[in-house]
Structure formats: C-alpha cells, structure tokens
XYZ file of C-alpha atoms in Angstrom:
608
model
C -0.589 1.999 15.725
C 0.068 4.190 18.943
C 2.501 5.942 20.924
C 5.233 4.589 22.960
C 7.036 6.427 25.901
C 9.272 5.749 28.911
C 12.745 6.164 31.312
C 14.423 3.198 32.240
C 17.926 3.034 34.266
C 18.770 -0.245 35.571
C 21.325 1.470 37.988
C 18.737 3.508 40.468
C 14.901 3.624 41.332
C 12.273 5.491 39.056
C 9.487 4.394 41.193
C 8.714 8.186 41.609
C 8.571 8.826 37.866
C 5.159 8.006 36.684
C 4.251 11.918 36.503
C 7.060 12.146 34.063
C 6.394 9.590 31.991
C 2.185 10.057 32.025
C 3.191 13.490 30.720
C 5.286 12.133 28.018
C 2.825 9.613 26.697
C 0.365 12.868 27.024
C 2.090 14.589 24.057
C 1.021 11.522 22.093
C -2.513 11.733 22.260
C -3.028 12.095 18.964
C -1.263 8.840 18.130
C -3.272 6.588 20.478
C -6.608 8.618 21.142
C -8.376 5.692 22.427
C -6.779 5.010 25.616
C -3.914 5.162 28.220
C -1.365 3.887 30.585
C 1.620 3.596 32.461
C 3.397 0.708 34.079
C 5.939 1.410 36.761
C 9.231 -0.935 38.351
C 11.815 -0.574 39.933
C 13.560 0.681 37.443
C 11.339 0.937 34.580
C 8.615 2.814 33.919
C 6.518 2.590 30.915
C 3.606 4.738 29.039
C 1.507 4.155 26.258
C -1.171 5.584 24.174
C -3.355 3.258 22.128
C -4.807 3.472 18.677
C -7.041 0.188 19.033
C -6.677 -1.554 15.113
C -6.958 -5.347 16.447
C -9.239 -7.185 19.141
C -10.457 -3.313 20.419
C -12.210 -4.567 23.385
C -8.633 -6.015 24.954
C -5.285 -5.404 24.439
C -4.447 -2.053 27.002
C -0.905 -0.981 27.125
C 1.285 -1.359 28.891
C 1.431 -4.947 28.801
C 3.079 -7.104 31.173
C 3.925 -10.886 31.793
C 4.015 -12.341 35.396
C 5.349 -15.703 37.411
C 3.576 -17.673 39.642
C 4.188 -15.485 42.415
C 2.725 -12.217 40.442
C 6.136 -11.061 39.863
C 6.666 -9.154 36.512
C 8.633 -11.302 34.128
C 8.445 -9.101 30.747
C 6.941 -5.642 30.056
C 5.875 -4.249 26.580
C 5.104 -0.840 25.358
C 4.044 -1.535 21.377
C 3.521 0.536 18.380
C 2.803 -1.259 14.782
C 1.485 -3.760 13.273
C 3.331 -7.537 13.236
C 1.709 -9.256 10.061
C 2.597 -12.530 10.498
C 1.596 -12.820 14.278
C -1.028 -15.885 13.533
C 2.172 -17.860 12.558
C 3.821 -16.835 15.755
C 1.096 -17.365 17.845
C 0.461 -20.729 16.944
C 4.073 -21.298 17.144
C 4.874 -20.160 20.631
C 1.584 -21.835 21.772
C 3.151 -24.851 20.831
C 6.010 -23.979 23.267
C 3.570 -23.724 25.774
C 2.446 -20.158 25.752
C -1.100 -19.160 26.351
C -2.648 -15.911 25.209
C -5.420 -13.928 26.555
C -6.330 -11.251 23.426
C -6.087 -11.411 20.118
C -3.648 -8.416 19.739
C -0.541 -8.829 17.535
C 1.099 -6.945 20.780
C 0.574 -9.845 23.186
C 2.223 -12.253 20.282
C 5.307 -10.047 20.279
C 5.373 -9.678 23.969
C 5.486 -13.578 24.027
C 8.007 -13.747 21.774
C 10.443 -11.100 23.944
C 9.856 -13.562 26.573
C 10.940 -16.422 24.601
C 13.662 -15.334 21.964
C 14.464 -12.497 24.151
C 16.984 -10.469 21.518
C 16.335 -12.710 18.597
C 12.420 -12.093 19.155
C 12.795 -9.294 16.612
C 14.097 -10.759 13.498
C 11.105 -13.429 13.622
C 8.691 -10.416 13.135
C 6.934 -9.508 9.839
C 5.617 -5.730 10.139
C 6.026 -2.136 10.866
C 6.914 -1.708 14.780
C 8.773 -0.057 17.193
C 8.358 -1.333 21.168
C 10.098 -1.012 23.987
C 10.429 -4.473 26.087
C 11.553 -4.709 29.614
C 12.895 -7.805 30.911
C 12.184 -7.269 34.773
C 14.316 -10.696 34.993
C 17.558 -9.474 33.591
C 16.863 -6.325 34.034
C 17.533 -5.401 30.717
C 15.300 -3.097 27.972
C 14.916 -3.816 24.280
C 14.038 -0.681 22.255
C 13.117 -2.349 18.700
C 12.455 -0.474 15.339
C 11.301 -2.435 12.126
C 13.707 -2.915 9.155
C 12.971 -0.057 6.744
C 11.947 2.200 9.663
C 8.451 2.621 9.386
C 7.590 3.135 12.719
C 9.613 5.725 14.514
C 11.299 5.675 17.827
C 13.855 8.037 19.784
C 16.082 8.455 22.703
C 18.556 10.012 24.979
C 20.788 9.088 27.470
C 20.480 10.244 31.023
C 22.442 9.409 33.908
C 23.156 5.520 33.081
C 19.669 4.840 31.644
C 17.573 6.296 28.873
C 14.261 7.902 27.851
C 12.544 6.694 24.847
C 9.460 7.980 22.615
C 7.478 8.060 19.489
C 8.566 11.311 19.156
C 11.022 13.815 20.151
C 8.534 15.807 21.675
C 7.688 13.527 24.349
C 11.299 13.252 25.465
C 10.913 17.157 26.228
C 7.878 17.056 28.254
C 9.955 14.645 30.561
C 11.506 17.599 31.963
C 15.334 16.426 32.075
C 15.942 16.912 28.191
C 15.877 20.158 26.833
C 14.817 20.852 22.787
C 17.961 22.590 21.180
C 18.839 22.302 17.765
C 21.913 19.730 16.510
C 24.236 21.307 14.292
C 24.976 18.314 12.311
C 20.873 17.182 12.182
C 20.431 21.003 10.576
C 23.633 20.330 8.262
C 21.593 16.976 7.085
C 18.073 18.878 6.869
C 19.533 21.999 4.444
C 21.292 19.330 2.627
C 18.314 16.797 1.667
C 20.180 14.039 3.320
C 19.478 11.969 6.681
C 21.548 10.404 8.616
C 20.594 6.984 10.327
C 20.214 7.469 13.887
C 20.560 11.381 13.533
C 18.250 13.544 14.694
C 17.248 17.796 14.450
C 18.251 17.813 18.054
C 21.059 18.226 20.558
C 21.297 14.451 22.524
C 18.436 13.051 21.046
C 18.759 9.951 18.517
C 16.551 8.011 16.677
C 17.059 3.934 16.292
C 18.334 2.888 13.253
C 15.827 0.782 11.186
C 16.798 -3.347 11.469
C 18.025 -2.172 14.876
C 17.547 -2.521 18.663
C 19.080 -0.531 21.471
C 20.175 -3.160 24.430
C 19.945 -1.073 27.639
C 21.414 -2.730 31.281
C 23.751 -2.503 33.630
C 26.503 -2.634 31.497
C 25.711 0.305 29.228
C 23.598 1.038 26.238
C 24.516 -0.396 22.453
C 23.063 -0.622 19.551
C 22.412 -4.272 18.052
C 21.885 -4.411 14.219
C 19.438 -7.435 13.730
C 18.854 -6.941 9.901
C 20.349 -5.345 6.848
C 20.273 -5.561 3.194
C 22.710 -7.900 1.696
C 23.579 -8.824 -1.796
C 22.792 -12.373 -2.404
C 23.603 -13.571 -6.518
C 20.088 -13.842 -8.038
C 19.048 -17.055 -10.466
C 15.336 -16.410 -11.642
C 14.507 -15.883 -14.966
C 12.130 -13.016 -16.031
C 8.909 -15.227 -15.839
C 9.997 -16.710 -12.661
C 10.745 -13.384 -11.212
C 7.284 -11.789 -11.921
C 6.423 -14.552 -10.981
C 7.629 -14.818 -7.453
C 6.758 -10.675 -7.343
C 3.110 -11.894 -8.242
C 3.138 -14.482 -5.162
C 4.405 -11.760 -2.448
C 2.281 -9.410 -3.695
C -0.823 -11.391 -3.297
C 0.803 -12.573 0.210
C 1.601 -9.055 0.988
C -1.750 -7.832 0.216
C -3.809 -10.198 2.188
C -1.809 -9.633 5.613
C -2.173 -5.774 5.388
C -5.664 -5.854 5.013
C -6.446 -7.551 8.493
C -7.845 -5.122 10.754
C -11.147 -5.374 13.128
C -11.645 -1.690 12.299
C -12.506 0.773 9.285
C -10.225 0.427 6.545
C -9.259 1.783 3.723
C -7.211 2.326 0.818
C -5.104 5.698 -0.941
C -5.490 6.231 -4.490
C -3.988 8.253 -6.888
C -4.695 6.212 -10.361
C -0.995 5.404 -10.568
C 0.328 1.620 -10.925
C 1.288 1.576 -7.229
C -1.626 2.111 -5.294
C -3.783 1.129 -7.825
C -1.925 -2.873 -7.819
C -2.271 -2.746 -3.867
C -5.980 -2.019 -4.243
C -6.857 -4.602 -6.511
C -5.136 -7.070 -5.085
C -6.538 -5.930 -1.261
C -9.798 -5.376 -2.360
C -10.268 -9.018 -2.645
C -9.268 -10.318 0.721
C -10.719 -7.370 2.523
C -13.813 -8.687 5.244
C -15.455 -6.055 5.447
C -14.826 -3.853 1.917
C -11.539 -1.214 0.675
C -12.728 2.084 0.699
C -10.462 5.008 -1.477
C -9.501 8.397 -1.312
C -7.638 10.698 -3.602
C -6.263 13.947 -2.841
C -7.203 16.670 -5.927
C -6.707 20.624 -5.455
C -9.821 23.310 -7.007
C -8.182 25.235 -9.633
C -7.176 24.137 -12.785
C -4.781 21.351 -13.735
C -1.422 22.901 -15.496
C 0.701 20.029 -16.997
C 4.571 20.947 -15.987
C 7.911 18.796 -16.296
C 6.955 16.461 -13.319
C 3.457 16.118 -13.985
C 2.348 15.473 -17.899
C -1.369 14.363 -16.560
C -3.359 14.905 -13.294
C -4.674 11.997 -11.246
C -8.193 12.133 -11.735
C -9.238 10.196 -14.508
C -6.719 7.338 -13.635
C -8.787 7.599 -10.312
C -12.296 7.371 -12.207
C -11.121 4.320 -14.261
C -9.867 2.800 -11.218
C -12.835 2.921 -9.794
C -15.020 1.960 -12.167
C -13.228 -0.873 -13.101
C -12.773 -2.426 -9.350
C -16.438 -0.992 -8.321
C -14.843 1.057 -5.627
C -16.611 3.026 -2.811
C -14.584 5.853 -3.306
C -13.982 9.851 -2.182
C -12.083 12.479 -3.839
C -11.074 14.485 -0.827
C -10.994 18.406 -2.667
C -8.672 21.212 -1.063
C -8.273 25.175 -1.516
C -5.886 27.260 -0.790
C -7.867 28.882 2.571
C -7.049 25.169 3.651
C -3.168 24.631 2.950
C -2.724 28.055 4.038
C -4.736 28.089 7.010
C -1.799 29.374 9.392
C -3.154 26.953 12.329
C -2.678 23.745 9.663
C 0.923 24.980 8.798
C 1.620 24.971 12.893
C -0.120 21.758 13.062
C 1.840 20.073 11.131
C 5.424 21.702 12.284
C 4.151 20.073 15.282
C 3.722 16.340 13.868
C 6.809 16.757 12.329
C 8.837 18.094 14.717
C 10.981 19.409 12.071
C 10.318 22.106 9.585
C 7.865 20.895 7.129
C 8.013 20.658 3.532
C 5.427 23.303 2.494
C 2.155 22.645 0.957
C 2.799 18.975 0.179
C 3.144 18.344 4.025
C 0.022 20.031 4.660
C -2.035 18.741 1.857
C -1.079 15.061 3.266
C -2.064 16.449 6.756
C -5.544 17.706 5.010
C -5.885 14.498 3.506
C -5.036 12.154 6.452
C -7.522 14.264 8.364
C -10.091 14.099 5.976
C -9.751 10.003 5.750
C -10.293 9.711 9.413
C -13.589 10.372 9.182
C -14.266 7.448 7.374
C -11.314 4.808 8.173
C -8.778 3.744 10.897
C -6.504 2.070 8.629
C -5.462 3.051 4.983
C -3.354 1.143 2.764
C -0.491 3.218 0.682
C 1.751 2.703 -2.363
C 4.521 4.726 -0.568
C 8.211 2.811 -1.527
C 7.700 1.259 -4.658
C 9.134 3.502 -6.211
C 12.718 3.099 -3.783
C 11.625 -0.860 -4.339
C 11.210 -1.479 -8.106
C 13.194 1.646 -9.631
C 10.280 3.839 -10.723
C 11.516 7.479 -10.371
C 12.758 9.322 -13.785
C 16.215 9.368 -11.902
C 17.140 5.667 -11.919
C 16.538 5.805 -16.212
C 18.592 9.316 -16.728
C 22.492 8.348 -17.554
C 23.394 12.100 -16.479
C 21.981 11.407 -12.612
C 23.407 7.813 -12.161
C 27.189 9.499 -13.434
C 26.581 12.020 -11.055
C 29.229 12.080 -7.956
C 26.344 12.558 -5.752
C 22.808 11.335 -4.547
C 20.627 10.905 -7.804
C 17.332 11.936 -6.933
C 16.598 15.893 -8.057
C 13.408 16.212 -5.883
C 15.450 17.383 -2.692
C 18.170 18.385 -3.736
C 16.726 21.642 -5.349
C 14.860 22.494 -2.458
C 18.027 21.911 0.024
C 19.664 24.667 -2.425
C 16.635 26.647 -2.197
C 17.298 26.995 1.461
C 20.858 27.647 1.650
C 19.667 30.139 -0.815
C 18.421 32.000 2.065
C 21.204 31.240 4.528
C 23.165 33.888 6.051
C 26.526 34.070 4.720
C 28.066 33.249 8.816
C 25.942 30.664 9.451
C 26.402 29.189 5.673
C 30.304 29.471 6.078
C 30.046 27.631 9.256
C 27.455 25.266 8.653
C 29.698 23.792 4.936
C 26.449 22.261 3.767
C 28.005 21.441 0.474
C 31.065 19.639 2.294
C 28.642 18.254 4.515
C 26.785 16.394 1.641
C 29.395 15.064 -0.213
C 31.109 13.423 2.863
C 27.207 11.559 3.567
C 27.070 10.699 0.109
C 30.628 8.617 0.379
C 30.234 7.241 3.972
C 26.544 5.756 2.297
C 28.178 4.547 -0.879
C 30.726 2.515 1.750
C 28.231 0.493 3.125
C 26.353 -0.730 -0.174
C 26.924 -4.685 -0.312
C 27.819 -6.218 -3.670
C 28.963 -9.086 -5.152
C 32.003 -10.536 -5.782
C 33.041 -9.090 -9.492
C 30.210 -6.558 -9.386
C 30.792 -4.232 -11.911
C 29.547 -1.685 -14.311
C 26.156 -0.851 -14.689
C 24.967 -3.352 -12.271
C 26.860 -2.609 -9.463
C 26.112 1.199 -10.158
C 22.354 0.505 -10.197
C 22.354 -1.731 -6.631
C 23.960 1.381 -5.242
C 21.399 3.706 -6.229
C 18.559 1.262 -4.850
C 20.164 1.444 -1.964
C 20.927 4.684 -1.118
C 17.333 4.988 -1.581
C 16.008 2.384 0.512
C 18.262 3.695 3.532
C 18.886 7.490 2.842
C 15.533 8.399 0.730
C 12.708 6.202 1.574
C 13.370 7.168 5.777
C 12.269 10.575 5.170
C 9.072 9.346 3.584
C 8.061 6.829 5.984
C 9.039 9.571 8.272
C 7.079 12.251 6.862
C 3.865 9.685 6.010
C 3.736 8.290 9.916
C 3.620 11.791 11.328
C 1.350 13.844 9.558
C -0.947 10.140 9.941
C -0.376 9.573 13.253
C -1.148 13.297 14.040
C -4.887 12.411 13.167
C -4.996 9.421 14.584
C -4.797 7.006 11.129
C -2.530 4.131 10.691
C -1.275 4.502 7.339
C 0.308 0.623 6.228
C 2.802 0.482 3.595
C 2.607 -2.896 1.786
C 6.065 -2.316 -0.470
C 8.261 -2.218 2.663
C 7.527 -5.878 3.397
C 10.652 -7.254 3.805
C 10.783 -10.153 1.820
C 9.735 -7.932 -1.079
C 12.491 -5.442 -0.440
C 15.403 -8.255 -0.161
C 14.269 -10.173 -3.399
C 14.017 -6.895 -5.379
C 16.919 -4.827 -4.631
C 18.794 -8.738 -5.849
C 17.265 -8.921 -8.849
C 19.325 -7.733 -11.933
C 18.733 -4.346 -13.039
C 17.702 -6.113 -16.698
C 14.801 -7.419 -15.471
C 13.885 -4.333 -13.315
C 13.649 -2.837 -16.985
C 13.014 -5.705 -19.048
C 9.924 -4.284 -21.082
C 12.089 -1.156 -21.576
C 10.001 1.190 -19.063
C 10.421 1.910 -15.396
C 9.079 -0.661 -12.940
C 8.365 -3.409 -15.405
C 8.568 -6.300 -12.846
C 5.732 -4.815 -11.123
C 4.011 -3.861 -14.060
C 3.761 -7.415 -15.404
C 3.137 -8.933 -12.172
C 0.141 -7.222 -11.678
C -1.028 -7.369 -15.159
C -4.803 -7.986 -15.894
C -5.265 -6.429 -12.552
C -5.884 -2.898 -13.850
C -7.187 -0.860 -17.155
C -4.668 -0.579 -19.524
C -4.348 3.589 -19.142
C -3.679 2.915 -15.710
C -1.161 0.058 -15.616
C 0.943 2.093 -18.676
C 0.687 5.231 -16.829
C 4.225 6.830 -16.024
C 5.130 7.669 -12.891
C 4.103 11.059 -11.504
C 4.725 12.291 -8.105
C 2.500 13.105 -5.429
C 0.191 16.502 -6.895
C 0.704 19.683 -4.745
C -1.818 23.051 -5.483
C -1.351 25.283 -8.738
C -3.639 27.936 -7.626
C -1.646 31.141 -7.716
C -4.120 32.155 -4.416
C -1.915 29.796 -2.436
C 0.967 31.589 -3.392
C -0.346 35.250 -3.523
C -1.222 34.064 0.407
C 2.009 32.852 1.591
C 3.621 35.691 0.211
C 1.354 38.156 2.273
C 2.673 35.400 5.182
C 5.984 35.855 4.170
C 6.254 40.163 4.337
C 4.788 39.882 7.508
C 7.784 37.443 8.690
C 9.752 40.042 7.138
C 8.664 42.543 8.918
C 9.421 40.872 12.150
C 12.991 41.904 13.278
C 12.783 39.507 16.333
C 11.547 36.412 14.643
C 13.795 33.572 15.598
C 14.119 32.331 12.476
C 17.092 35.160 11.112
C 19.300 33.223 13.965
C 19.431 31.238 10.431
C 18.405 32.889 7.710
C 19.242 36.724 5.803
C 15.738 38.554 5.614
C 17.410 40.403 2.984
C 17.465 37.392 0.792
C 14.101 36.327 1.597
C 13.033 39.774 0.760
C 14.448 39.603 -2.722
C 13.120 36.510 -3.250
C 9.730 37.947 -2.553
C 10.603 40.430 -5.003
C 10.568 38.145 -7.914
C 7.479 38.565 -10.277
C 6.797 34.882 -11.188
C 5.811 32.229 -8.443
C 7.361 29.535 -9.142
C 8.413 26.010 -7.232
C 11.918 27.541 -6.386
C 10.264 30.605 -4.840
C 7.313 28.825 -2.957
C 9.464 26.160 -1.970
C 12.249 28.959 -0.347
C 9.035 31.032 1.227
C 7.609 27.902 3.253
C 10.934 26.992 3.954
C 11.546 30.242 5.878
C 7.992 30.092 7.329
C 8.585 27.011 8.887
C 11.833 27.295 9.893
C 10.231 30.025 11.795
C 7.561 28.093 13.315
C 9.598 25.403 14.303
C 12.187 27.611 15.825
C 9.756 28.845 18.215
C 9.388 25.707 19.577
C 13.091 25.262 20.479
C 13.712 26.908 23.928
C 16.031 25.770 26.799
C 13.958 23.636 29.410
C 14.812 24.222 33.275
C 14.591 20.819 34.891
C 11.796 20.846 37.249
C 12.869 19.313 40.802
C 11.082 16.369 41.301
C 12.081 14.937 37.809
C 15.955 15.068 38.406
C-alpha cells in the first residue's frame, strides 16, 4: 500500500515539473514511509511513496518498462495489493515476459503492457495506479471495483494531475483547495456521490473505473459493475460455494513478507476471517481490539460490549492477541482530532474517526498489514436495517446510522446557507438517480427486487464511505488495512443470491453464518450484529464541550461561514449528553478544523 502522485498532458512538455510532483508525493509520506521517487517524460511525470508489503528489498516506484534501445515503453505508479498476481505472472511469462522482483506491482505493470486497457479487469485486489504508455502516449488512471483504494484528479490545461489524496493535488501549486457546493450538499446529507468530491475541480475515479487520458481528451472507461445474473444454487450449494471463496479469499489476503495481523472485535465477521487466515498465515495472525476505560452501558445499538466475544475468540483459536485500551485525554487530544481532519481531508466523524486513528496507530507498532471484517455487512445483509419492514418501505436510503447525524448538522446550519444549500431536495434527488441504476431481472418483483436494491445502494453509496474512511485514518499511520469481503467474486455471487437464502435460518447473515460454522464458539458465531464501539465516558463529552464554548467564543472562526453559533450554543445548553448532541458538537469542531485548511492558493511561477 502507498501513495501515488503525478501531472501528465500529452499536448506540451513537463520535463520541468519534477519539483511539483516530488512535493506532491511529499504530502504522502505517511502512506509510503519507506521510500521515494519520481519518474519524469516528456510528458509525464510520475511520484511515488512506498509502503514496502511484498519482496521489500526490490520493487522502488516508479516503475518503468524499456525497449532495446532503453527507450521507456510503460510507466507505473502503484498503490494496493493484486491477489491473484502468481496466476498472472505465470501467465504473462508464458507470453514471454520476464520479471525481475517479486512485487505484485511489476505483475500489473506487465500486464498494462500487454492488455493495455483490458489489463484491469484481469486483476484480483484493492488498487489504484496510474500507467503511462510512453508508446501511445496515453495514461491509465485505474481504481479497483468497490473502491478500496482511493485516487483523485483534476483537469489542467489538456492534461491532468492525479493523487492518493486531494491534498497532494494542492501542494502542486496550480489547484487551489475550495470547497464544492454540491460535495458539501452530499456530506450534510449522508450521501456520496461516485466521482464527487468536497472540492471545487477535483474528482475522484469511480470504483470499476479507469480514466483514459491522450491527445484526444480525458474519459472515463467503466471496466466493471454489478449486474444481476438469475441465481440456481440451492441453500447447501450456496454455503457451500460461500465456504469455498471464503477459504480462497482468506488464503490470498494473508500473503505478505511483512508483520501481519488481524482486527478483532468478537463479532461473526472478523472473527470467520481470522479463523480461516489464521491457518494459512507463514509466519502467525496477530489481533487487536479496540475497548474504551469506563464502564460498558448497554444502549439500543449495542446490547453487549466486545470483550468477552474477544476473550473466547481467543482462547478458542490460541491467538496472540492485544486489547488496545483508550481514554478520553486520547480521543480528545486536540492534536489527534487535527490529525485526523488531515487524513481525511474532510470533516471527520467525531470520536469514532479518532478512536480508529488511535487504534490504527497503536497496531503499527506491532504489524504492517491487518486483516478487517469491514463490508460484510453491505455483502451478506447484516445491519438491523435490511430486517426492519418500516426502513425497506421507506422512500429513501435505509440505513439510520447517517442519516441522524446528517440532520444533526443541518441542525446547526444557518438558515441562508440551509435555504440555499436544499439538503433535503438534494437527498431525495441522489436517492432516485441511485435507485435508476440498480440492475434486475426480467420480472423482478416484490420483495426481491426491493431487497437487491437495498444491497446495492449499499455496496455503491454506503460501503465507499467506509473503505474511504478505513484507508485514510490507516494509511495516515502507515498500515495497510485489507478487506477480505470486497473480493469481487464474493460480492457478485452474493448480491445474486435470493434474499431467502440470505435469511434462510431466520437471522441476519445466515449464509455466512453457516458457512463458517464449526469455525467459531457458539456465543460468538450467534452473536448479533453490533456496530463498531465508540467511548461512554461522560469525560469525553464534559471535554469537547469545554472545546466547543471556546469555538463559540471565537467570532472569526471560519466555520460560522456555515454554521449559526447561536444554535450550537443552545445545543451546548442542553443538560444530557447524548449521541445527537456529541455527534452535532464534533461536527462543528471539525467543520472548523477542516475549514481552516481551505484557502485560495496563488500559483507559484515556475509551476504554471
């Protein structure tokens, strides 16, 4: 996993923008803190940072392919992980190809050469590259097909700049950070819009997508989507066949030639990927749990904290395991909060972002590489949502999480910028564009049809934010975080497969559940689903509200360009701390942060 930078225009020289693009890559240190570099053409020039995961001792980036005459045939700046590379490689060796490392990035940089545009569709993994063809002279800027991996750009002149992160485009010097109307109308609405972004010019790749950049222009090029396909499997055949990719699954994502390790909260998802990793792991599967000091309350979302689940997990598998413990000096540590409105780029979502920020930082110190359970809910049906009648009915996006924080924050709007923002409009108009593009079968109907649109308004308006969220508060520590549900195979077979057999045991997730029975103790594989813990220590909140008056107090703080500090005021003024209220006071926090990082950009002269 690393960062990926660059500025290509196939219509005029960049020969003189290395500095640029060195101080791109620079702002993604943190994603590829083992080493450097920067290739320059004509009209191409790219930058990398590397996060070594496979054959350490080779594989520097940029990486480049030459002729007999030394001439540079094909170019590669990589992020991600390709899981099925071995296949590949033996495959294109075959065609006559000969390697040099064992790096999954040199397979895929083989495979540009060969397949050129249908290179991409061959690949099993979570990726986004860019790949200059100095022969056509033509770049390929390639995201995986859930969007794990993240990967912007914006247009200058005839060409384009492309990075990890938004950030880096900045540093460039030629695109200024100022804020997108219609990416803020998505963020206060808890919806996201593929190939949006928070900012003005910038956009992100869609996931199953590539960007085709040359002399004719710049288009997008969708290489994979979900499609409904009729389904003829049986229950036993279909846990079956879950069983098999699992296993499959599993084994690929536990390749690495460095530390790795696993997350583990005691619930059925993370708990099946550890079993099942633990085995094929070479060198051992360390876990780590997140857990808060104070005492557990049980509330609506959570009946049951995560700790024993943990203990029985690891008893039962014989785990090397480490709770990793945090307070509420930590998540409310003001340099954490900017921290991680820096790796997000965005405002963050309060102490949940910065207790996975903790964590992540905390795992570091002891593995590369960690294995998550993120998706399977979006994968298998497991949130309360897809099993409550009143939500599915609903003229509007299921899931509750979001949506009561998005009317937290317009909560705190001001009533102009409210009016002309029409959040509520807004939402309703992305809710029936993503309903258009569901597939279905011919004489879909009924509850069947209704429940393959609400897996996939998950998998491609939900689960993005996630992945999102999960690859930037990693990759701002330096830890590739691999997400085993998002394989695609898994995904296709899954979102086909009636929504009977989803729930054929009458419970949530029961194809999962018996695939991976015998696997796990019996409290954990019954468990229900619970969502990821956040603090209940009223110290956090007795802190952020101390955080908050001061914000108040601040007549010049950016942040009332957006918000009424009237209404954040009475919503200080409320006596009980509860999620609405800590939710609304990070939110304007945050926002606040976040906003002082948005300020026009002069263009320096020797980058224009």
């Amino acid at each position: 996993m690393c960062g990926i930078a660059g500025w290509v225009d196939p219509t005029r020289p960049l020969n003189d923008k290395v500095r640029p693009v060195r101080a791109m890559a620079g702002t993604l240190a943190a994603r590829g803190p083992d080493s450097e570099g920067v290739w320059a053409g004509a009209n191409a020039v790219l930058g990398h940072r590397r996060l070594a995961v496979m054959d350490p001792e080779h594989g520097e980036q940029p990486m480049a392919l030459h002729d007999d005459r030394d001439l540079p045939l094909m170019v590669i700046s990589y992020s991600g992980e390709v899981f099925n590379h071995p296949e590949l490689r033996a495959e294109l060796e075959l065609l006559g190809h000969k390697f040099r490392t064992d790096t999954d990035t040199e397979v895929v940089l083989h495979a540009c050469l060969e397949w050129g545009t249908g290179a991409a569709e061959r690949l099993n993994g979570m990726f986004a590259f860019a790949a200059w063809d100095a022969r056509r002279g033509r770049l390929l800027l390639v995201r995986d097909r859930l969007g794990v991996k993240p990967l912007f750009y914006a247009r200058h002149g005839h060409g384009v700049l492309f990075a990890s992160e938004p950030k880096a485009l900045f540093a460039s010097g030629v695109i200024a950070p100022a804020v997108d109307e219609d990416g803020l109308r998505d963020f206060l609405a808890s919806v996201r819009t593929p190939g949006g972004s928070l900012f003005q010019g910038v956009r992100e790749v869609r996931p199953g997508t590539m960007v085709v950049v040359d002399d004719r222009g710049i288009r997008e090029c969708r290489y994979w989507e979900l499609r409904a396909r009729p389904h003829t499997d049986a229950v036993p055949d279909s846990v079956d066949r879950v069983r098999e990719l699992l296993e499959d699954i599993a084994e690929r994502h536990v390749r690495a030639d460095v530390p790795l390790g696993a997350l583990l909260s005691g619930g059925l998802d993370s708990s099946a990927l550890v079993a099942l990793g633990r085995r094929a792991a070479r060198g051992g599967l360390r876990t780590f749990s997140v857990d808060f000091t104070g005492e557990f309350v049980p509330d609506r979302l959570r009946a049951t904290p995560d700790a024993p689940y943990v203990r029985d997990m690891v008893r039962h598998c014989g785990l090397d395991h480490r709770d990793i413990v945090l307070d509420s000096a930590m998540l409310t540590d003001p340099a954490v909060r900017e921290a991680v409105v820096t790796a997000r780029d965005a405002p963050a979502t309060g102490d949940m972002d910065t207790s996975l920020y903790l964590l992540f930082q905390a795992v570091r110190d002891h593995a590369t590489v960690v294995i998550s359970g993120e998706s399977a809910d979006e994968v298998f049906g497991g949130y309360p949502w897809f099993h409550e009648p009143a939500a599915l009915v609903s003229d509007d996006y299921p899931w509750r999480y979001l949506t009561g924080r998005s009317g937290t924050y317009q909560a705190l709007l001001r009533e102009d910028v409210a009016a002309a923002l029409g959040i509520t409009t807004h939402r309703a108009d992305h809710y029936r564009q993503a309903l258009s593009e569901v597939p279905v079968l011919p004489g879909e109907t009924g509850v069947q049809r209704r429940m393959r649109e609400v897996f996939h308004l998950h998998l491609t308006r939900w689960l993005p934010d996630l992945l999102d969220r999960k690859d930037r508060l990693s990759m701002a520590v330096g830890l590739e975080v691999r997400v085993p549900f998002c394989d695609h195979r898994l995904v296709e077979y899954a979102f086909n497969t009636p929504w009977a057999q989803h729930t054929f045991d009458g419970r949530e997730k029961s194809l999962l559940r018996a695939a991976t029975a015998g696997l796990l103790p019996a409290g954990v594989a019954t468990r229900a689903k619970a969502p990821y813990p956040i603090t209940q220590d009223p110290a956090y909140d007795s802190v952020i509200r101390d955080q908050a008056y001061d914000l108040a107090a601040t007549p010049t703080a950016p942040v009332w360009t957006f918000l009424d500090p009237r209404r954040l005021r009475d919503r200080l003024a409320r006596p009980v701390a509860d999620r609405a209220t800590r939710a609304g006071i990070d939110f304007a926090l945050n926002l606040d942060l976040w906003l002082r990082t948005i300020h026009p950009a002069t263009p320096s002269a020797d980058t224009v």
